[in-house]
Short mmCIF file of C-alpha atoms and ligand atoms in Angstrom, two decimals:
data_model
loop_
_atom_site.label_atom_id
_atom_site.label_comp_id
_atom_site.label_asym_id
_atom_site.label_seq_id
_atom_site.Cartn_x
_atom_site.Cartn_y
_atom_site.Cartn_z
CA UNK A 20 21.45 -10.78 5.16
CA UNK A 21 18.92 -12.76 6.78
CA UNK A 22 16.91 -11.12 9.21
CA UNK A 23 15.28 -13.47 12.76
CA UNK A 24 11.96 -11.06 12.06
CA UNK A 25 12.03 -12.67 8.49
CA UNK A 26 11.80 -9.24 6.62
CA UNK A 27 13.80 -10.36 3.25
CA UNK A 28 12.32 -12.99 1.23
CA UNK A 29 15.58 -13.27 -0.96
CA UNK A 30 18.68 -10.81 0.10
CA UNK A 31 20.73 -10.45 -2.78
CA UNK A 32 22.22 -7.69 -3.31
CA UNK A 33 22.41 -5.37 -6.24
CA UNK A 34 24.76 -1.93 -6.65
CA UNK A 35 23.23 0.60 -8.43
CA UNK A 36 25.34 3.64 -10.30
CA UNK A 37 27.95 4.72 -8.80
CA UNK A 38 26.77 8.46 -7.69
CA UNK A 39 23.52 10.05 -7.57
CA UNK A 40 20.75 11.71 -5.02
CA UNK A 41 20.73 7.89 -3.63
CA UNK A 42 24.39 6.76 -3.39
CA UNK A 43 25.60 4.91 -0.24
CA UNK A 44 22.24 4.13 0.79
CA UNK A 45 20.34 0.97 0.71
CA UNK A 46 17.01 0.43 -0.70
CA UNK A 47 14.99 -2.49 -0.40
CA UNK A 48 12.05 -3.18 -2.92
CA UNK A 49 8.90 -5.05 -2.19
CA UNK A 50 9.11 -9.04 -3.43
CA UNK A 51 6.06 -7.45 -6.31
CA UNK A 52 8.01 -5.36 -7.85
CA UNK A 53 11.01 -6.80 -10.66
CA UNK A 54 14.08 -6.70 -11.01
CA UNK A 55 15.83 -8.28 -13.63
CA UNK A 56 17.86 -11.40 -12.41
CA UNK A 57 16.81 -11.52 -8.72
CA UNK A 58 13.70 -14.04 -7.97
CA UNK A 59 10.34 -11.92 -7.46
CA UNK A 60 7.46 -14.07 -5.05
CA UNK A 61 5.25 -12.01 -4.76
CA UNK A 62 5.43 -13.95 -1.43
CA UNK A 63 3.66 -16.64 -3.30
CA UNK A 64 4.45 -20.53 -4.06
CA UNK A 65 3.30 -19.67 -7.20
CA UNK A 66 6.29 -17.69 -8.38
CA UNK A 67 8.90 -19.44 -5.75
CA UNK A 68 11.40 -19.49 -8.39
CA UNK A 69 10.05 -16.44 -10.78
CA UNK A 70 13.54 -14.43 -12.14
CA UNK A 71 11.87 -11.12 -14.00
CA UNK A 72 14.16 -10.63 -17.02
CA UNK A 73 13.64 -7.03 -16.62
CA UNK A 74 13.48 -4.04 -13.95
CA UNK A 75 10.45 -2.24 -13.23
CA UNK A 76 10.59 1.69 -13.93
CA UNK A 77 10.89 2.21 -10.34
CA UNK A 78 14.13 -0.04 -9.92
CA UNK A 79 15.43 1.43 -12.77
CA UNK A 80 15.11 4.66 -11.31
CA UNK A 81 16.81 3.75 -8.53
CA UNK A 82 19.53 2.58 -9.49
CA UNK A 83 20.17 5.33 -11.57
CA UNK A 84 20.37 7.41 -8.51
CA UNK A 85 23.13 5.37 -6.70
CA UNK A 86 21.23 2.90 -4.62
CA UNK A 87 21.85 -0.20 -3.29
CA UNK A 88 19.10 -3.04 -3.59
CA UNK A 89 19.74 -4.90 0.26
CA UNK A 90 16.94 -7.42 -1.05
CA UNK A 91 13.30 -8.33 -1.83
CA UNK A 92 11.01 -8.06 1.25
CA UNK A 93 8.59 -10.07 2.87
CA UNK A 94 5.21 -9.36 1.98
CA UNK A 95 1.48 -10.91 2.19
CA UNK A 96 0.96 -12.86 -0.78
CA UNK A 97 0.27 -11.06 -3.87
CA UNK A 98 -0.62 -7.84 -1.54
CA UNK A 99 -3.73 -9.47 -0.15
CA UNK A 100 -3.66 -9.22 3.66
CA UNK A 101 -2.90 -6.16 6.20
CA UNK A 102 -0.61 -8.05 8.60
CA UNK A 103 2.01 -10.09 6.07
CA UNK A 104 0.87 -13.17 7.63
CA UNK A 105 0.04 -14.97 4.41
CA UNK A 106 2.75 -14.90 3.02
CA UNK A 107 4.30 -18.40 1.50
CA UNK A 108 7.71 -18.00 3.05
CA UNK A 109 6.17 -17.15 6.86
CA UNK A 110 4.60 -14.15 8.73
CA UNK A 111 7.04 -11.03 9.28
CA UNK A 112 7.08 -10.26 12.94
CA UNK A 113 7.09 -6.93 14.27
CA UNK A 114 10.23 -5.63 15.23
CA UNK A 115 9.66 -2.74 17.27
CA UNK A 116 6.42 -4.98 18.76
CA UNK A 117 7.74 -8.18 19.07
CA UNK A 118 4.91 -10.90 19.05
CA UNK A 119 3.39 -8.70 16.97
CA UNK A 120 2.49 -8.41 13.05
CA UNK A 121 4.46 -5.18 11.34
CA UNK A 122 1.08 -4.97 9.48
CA UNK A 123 0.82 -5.25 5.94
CA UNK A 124 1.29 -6.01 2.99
CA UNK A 125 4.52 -3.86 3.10
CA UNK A 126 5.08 -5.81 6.40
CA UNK A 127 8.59 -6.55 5.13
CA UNK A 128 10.00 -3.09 3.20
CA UNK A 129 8.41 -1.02 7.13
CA UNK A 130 10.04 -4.00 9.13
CA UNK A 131 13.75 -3.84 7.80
CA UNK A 132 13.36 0.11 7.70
CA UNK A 133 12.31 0.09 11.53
CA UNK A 134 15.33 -2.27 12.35
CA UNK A 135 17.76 -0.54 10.72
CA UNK A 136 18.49 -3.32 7.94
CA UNK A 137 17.80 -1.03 5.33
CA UNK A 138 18.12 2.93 5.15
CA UNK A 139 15.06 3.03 2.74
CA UNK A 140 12.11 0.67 1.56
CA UNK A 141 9.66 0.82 -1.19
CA UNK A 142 6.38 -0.98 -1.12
CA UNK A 143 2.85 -0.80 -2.81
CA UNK A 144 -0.35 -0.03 -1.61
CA UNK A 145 -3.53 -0.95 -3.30
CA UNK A 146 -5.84 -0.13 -0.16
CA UNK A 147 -3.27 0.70 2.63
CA UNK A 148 -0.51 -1.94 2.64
CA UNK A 149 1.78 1.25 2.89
CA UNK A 150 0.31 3.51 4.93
CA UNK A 151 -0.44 0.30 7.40
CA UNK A 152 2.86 -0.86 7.86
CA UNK A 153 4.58 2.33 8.08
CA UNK A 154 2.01 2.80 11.25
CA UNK A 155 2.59 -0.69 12.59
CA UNK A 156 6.02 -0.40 12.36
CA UNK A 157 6.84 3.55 14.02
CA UNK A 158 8.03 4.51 10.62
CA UNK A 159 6.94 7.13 7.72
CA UNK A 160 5.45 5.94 4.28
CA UNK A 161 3.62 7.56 1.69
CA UNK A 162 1.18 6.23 -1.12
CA UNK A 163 1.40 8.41 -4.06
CA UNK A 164 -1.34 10.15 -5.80
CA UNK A 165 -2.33 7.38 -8.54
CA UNK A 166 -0.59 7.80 -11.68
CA UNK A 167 2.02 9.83 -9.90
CA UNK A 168 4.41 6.98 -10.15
CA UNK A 169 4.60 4.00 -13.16
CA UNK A 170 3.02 0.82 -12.16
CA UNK A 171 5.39 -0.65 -15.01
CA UNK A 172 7.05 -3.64 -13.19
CA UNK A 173 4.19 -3.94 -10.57
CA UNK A 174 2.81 -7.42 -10.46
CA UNK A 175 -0.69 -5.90 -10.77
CA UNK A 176 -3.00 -7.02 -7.77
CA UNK A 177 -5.84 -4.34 -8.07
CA UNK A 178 -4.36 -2.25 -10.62
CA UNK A 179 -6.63 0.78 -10.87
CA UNK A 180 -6.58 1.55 -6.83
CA UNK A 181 -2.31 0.49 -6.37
CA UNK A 182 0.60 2.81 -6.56
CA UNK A 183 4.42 1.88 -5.39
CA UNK A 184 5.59 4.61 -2.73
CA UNK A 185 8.70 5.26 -0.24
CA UNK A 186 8.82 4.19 3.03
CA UNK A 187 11.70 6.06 5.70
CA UNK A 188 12.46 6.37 8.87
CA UNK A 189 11.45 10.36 8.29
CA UNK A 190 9.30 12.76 6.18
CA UNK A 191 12.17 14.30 4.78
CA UNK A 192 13.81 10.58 3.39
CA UNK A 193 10.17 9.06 2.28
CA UNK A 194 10.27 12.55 0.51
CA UNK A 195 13.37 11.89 -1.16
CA UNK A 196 13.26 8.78 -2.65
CA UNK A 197 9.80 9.80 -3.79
CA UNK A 198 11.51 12.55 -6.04
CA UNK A 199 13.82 9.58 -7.50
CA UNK A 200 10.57 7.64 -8.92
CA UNK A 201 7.90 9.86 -8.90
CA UNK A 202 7.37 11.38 -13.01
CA UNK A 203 5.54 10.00 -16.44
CA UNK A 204 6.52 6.33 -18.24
CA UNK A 205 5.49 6.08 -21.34
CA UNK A 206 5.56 1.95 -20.50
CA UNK A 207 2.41 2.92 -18.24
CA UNK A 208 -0.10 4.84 -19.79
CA UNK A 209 -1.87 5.68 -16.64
CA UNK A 210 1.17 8.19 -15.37
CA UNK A 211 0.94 11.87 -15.75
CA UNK A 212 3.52 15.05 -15.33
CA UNK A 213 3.10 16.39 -11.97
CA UNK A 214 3.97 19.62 -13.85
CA UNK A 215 1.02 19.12 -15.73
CA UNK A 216 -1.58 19.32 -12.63
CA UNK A 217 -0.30 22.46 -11.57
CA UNK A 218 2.33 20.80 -9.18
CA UNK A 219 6.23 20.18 -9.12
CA UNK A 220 8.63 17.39 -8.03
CA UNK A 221 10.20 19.27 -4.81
CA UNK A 222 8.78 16.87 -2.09
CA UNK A 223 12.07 16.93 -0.33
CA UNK A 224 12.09 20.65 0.24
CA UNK A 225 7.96 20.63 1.26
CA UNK A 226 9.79 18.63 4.56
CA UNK A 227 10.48 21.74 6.63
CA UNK A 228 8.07 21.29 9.85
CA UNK A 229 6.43 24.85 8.76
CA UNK A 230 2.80 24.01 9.27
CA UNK A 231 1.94 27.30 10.71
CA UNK A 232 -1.31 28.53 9.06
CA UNK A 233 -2.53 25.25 8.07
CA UNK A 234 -5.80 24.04 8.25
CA UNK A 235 -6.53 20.66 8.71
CA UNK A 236 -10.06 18.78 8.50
CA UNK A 237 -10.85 15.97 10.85
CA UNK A 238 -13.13 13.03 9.52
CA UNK A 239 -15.45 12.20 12.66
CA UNK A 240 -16.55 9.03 10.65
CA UNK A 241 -12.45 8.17 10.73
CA UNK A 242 -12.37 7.97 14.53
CA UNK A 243 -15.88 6.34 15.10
CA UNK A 244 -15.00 2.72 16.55
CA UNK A 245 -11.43 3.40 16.57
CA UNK A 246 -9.12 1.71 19.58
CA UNK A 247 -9.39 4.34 22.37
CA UNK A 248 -5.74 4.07 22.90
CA UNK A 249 -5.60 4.95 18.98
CA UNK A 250 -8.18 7.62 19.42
CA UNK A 251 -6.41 9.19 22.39
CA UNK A 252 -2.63 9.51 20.89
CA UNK A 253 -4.17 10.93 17.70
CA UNK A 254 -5.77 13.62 19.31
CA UNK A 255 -2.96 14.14 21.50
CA UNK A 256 -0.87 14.56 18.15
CA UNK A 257 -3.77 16.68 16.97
CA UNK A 258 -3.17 18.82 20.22
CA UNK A 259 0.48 19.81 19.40
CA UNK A 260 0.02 20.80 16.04
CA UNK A 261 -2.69 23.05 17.01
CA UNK A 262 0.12 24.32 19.14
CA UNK A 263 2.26 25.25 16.69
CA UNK A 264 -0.29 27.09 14.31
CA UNK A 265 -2.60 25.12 12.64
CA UNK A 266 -6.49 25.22 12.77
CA UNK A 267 -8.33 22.23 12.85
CA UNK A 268 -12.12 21.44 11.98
CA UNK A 269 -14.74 18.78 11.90
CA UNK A 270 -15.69 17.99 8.22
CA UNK A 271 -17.91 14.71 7.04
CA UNK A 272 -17.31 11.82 5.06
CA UNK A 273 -20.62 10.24 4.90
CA UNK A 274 -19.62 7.79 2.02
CA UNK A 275 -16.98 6.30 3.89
CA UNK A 276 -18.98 4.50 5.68
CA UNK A 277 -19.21 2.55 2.32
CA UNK A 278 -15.77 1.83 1.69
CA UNK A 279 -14.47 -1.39 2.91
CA UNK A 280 -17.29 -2.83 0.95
CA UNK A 281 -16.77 -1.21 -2.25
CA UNK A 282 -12.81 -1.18 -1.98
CA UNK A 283 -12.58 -5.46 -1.59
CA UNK A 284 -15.53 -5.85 -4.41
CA UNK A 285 -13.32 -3.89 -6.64
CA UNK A 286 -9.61 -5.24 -5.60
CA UNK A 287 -11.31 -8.83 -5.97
CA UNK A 288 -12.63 -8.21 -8.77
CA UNK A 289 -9.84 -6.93 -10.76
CA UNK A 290 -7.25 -9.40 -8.72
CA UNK A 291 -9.52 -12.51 -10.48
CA UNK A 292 -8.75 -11.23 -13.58
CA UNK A 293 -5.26 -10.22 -12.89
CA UNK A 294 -4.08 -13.50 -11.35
CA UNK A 295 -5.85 -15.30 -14.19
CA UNK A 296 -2.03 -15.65 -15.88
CA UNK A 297 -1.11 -18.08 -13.16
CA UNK A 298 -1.97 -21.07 -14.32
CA UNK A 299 1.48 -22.66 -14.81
CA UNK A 300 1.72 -22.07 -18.35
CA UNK A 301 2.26 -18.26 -19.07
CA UNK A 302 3.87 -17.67 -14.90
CA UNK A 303 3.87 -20.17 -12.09
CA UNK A 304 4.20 -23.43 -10.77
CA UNK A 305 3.93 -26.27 -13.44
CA UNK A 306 -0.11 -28.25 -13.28
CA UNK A 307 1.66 -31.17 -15.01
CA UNK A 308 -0.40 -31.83 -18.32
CA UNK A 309 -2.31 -34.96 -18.89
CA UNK A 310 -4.44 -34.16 -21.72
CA UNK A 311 -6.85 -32.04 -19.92
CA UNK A 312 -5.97 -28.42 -19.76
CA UNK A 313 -8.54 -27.13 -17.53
CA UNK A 314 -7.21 -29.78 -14.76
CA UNK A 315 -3.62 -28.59 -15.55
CA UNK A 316 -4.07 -25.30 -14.89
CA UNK A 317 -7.11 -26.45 -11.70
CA UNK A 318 -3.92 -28.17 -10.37
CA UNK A 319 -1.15 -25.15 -11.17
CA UNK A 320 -3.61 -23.06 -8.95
CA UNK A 321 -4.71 -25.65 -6.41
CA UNK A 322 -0.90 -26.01 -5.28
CA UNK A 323 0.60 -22.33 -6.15
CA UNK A 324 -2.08 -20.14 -4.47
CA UNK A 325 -2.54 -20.32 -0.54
CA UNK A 326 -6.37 -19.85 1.19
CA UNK A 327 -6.76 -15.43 1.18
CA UNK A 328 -6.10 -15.86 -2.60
CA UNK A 329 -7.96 -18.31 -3.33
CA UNK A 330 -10.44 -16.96 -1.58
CA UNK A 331 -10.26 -13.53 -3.79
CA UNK A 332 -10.23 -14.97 -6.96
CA UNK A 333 -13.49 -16.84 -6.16
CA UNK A 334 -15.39 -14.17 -4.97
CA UNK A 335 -13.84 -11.66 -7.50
CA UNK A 336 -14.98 -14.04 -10.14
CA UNK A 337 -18.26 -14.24 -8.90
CA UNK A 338 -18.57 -10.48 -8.66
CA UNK A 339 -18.01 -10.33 -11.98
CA UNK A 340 -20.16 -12.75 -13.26
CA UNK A 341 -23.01 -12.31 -15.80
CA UNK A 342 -25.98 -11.77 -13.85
CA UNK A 343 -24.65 -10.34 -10.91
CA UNK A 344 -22.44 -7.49 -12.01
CA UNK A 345 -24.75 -4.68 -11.89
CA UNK A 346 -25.37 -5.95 -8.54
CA UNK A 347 -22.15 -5.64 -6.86
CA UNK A 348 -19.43 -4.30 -9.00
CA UNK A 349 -21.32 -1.72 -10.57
CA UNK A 350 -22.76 -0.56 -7.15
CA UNK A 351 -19.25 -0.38 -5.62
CA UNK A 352 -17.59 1.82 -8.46
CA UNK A 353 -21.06 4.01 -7.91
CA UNK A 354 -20.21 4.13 -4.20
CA UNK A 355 -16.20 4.89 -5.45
CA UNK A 356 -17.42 7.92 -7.51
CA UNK A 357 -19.30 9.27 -4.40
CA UNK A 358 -16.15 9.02 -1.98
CA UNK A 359 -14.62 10.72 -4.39
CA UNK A 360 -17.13 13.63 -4.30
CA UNK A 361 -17.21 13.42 -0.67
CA UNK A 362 -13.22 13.87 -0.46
CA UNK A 363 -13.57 17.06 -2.83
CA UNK A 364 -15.56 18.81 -1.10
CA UNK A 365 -13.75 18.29 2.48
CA UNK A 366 -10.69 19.18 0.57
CA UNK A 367 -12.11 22.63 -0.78
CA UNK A 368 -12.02 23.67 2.63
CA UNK A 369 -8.53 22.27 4.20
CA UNK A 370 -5.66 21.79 2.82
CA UNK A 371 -5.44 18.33 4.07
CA UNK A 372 -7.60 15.92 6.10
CA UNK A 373 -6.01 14.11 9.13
CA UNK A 374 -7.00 10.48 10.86
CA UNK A 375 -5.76 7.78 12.75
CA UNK A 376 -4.05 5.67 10.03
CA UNK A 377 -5.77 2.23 11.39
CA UNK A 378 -8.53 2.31 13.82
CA UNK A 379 -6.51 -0.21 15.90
CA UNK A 380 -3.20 -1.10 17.31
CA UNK A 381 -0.83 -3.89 15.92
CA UNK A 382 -2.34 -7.34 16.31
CA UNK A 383 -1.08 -10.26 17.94
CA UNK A 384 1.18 -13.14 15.47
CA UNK A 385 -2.25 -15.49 14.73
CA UNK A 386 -5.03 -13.37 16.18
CA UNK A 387 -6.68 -12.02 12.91
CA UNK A 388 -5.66 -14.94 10.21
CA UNK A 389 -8.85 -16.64 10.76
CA UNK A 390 -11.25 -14.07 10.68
CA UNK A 391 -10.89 -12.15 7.38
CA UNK A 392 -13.87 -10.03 7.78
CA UNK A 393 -12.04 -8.09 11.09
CA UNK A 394 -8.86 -8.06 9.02
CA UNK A 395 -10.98 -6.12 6.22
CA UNK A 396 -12.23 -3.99 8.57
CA UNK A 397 -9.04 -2.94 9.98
CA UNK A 398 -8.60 -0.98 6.33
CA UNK A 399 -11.47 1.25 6.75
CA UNK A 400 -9.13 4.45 6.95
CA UNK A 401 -6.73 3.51 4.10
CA UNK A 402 -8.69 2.39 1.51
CA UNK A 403 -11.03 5.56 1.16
CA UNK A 404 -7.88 7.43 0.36
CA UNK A 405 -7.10 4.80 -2.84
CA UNK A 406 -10.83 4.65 -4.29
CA UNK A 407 -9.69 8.23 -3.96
CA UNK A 408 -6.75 8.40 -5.92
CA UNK A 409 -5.53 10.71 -3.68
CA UNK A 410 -1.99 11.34 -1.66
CA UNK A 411 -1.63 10.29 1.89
CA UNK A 412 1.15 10.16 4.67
CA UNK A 413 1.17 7.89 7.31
CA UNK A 414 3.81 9.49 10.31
CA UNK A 415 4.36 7.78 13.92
CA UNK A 416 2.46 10.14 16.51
CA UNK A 417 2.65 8.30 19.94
CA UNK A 418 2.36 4.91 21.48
CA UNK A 419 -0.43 3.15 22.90
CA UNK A 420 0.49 2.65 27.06
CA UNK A 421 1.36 -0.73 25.88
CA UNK A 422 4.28 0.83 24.07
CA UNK A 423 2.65 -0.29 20.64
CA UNK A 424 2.96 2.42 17.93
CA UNK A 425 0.35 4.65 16.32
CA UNK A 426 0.22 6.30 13.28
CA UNK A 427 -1.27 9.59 12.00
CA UNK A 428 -2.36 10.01 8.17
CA UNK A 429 -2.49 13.05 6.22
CA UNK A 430 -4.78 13.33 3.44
CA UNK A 431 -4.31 15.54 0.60
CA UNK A 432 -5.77 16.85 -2.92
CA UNK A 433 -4.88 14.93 -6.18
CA UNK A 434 -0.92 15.31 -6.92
CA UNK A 435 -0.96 17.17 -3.38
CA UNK A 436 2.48 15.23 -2.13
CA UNK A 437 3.48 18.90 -0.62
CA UNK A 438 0.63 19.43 1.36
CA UNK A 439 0.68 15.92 3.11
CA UNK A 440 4.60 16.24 3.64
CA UNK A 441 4.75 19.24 4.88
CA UNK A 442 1.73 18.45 7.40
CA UNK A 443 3.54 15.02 8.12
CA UNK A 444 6.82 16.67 8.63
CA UNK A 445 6.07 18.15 11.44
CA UNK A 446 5.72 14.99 13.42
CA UNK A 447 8.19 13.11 11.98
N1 LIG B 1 -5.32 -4.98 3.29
C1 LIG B 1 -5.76 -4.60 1.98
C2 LIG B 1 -6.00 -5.84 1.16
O1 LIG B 1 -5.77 -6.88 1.68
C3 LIG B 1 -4.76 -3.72 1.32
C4 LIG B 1 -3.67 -4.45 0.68
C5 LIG B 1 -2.79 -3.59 -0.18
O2 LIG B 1 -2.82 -2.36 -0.10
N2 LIG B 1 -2.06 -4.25 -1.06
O3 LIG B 1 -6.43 -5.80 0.05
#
């Protein structure tokens, strides 16, 4: 099923069992995540013709419950990018925005949710390439509490900020597949038993719109700069759950401020050591050896990798570098461990925090691929939330007058899923 917004990157279909809490629906899985026997891009050149010879946890998981795989969605290459415009194998557009990007890097798993070509999606979100899409595109997703659900499978991009999550056309369905991968692998040590943090694995039943006697904290450092359109149908949304019982207060976030910088120091960083294994003799394209190996691999990653990767790896590697890493890596996981202060002490006095989920509405096809530092910027209200490790929702709340969707997100407290689908729930 090929799709004119170009939301599958290879649609191949695979049946999962044949009853469970998923049967008869259709799940498609971000092009990062394996499956055994079905090509896995990463929407890169690099791995045009990579077949994973086994599942990741998640897809196992899934198909144990019934689903069926639709296909392998579009998405910016290796997750780098927040409109799935650089991807090898063409931008997504928006479907519900045509001319538009369905943000990213999920662009592809929000697009074929919003247009109906699949019931479900999952994609991954290492600084908001859920929660971005899902607002792009008028749909729900949901980026996990990290460690909440195994990275096993994941072709790691930043891999101590990332977790894979659901994304639905409602609360109550991003809720549902969560329940079918959320839980401990003991093939990724970094996963833990929600029933070991005090919490449980009923996310569908937390769906039920009763929000009355919540309180919910609003980040004034979240709206500052924001699109007024953006700014105006939040607060509208803000208005109507106020109307139906909860109480709402300023809180502060003064690290935030911080963020952007400190999230792409850290993705880059870890991404230039990540993508180190494609050099076209462990994965990727072939460098053709001539008796130099440094060329052959120079070569491998001249012609697999396109520019915003490139571009990653070299400034990840210079981050890194002797000399310079107390400098800038070291100062951004300092900044890190103070937005994480900041977000537990907003959270000891709401249950969960509430923003616009980007400080803009969805870009024109073209307008932001040559100026990386505005595309960067466009992440300052997602990637708190991973340097975090914390739970979010991002839920449709309005349009902009242009008709262009906006999204709400829901913050909550570590292995909090209840709090932010309950809150979401009642918009979507
Ligand atoms: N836009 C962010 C980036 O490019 C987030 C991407 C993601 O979450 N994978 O790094």
């Amino acid at each position: 099923m090929s799709t004119e917004y170009n939301g599958y990157v290879t649609a191949e279909r695979v049946e999962g069992a044949e009853d469970g809490p998923l049967a008869g629906r259709t799940v498609a899985v971000k092009d990062n995540i394996s499956t055994e026997g079905v090509r896995t891009t990463c929407g890169s050149a690099m791995l045009a013709d990579y077949v994973p010879p086994y599942d990741a946890t998640v897809v196992e998981r899934l198909k144990a419950a019934g689903a069926t795989i639709p296909g392998k969605t579009n998405m910016d290459e290796f997750g780098m990018g927040t409109t799935t415009e650089t991807s090898a194998f063409g931008a997504v557009e928006n479907p519900v925005a045509p001319g538009h990007v369905p943000g990213g890097s999920s662009g592809g798993s929000a697009a074929v949710v919003a247009a109906g070509d699949a019931d479900l999606a999952l994609g991954s979100d290492t600084g908001g390439s859920i929660r971005c899409p899902a607002a792009f595109c008028g749909v729900v997703g949901i980026k996990p509490t990290y460690g909440l659900v195994s990275r096993y499978g994941l072709v790691a991009y930043a891999n101590s900020l990332e977790q894979i999550g659901p994304i639905a056309p409602t609360v109550e369905e991003a809720a549902e597949l969560l329940e079918v991968i959320a839980g401990p692998d003991e093939r990724d040590a970094t996963t833990r038993d929600a029933r070991e943090e005090g919490s449980d694995y009923e996310y569908a039943a937390a769906a039920d719109g009763d929000i009355a006697g919540m309180e919910v904290g609003i980040p004034t450092e979240l709206l500052d700069g924001a699109d007024e359109a953006v700014v105006e149908t939040f607060w509208d949304a803000i208005d109507d759950l106020e109307a139906r019982g909860v109480t709402t207060h300023e809180v502060e976030l003064p690290s935030v401020e911080h963020a952007v910088e400190a999230y792409y120091v850290i993705a880059m960083s870890e991404a230039s050591s990540n993508l180190a294994r494609f050099d076209g003799v462990r994965y990727g394209v072939s460098g053709g050896f001539d008796g130099n190996w440094n060329e052959t691999f120079a070569r491998a990653r001249e012609e697999g990798f396109g520019d915003e990767v490139k571009r990653r790896v070299l400034l990840g590697t210079y981050a890194l570098s002797a000399g310079y890493h107390d400098k800038y890596y070291q100062k951004a996981q300092d900044a890190r461990a103070w937005i994480q202060a900041d977000f537990d002490e907003a959270l000891a006095e709401a249950d969960v925090l509430a923003s616009p989920t980007m400080p803009v509405p969805p870009m024109e096809l073209g307008e932001s691929l040559d100026d990386p530092l505005t595309m960067y910027l466009a992440d300052a209200n997602t990637t708190p939330v991973n340097l975090a490790n914390l739970p979010a929702i991002s839920v449709p709340a309005g349009e902009t007058p242009e008709g262009l969707p906006v999204g709400l997100q829901f913050v909550g407290p570590a292995f909090g899923e209840h709090a932010v689908i309950r809150a979401g729930s009642a918009l979507a």
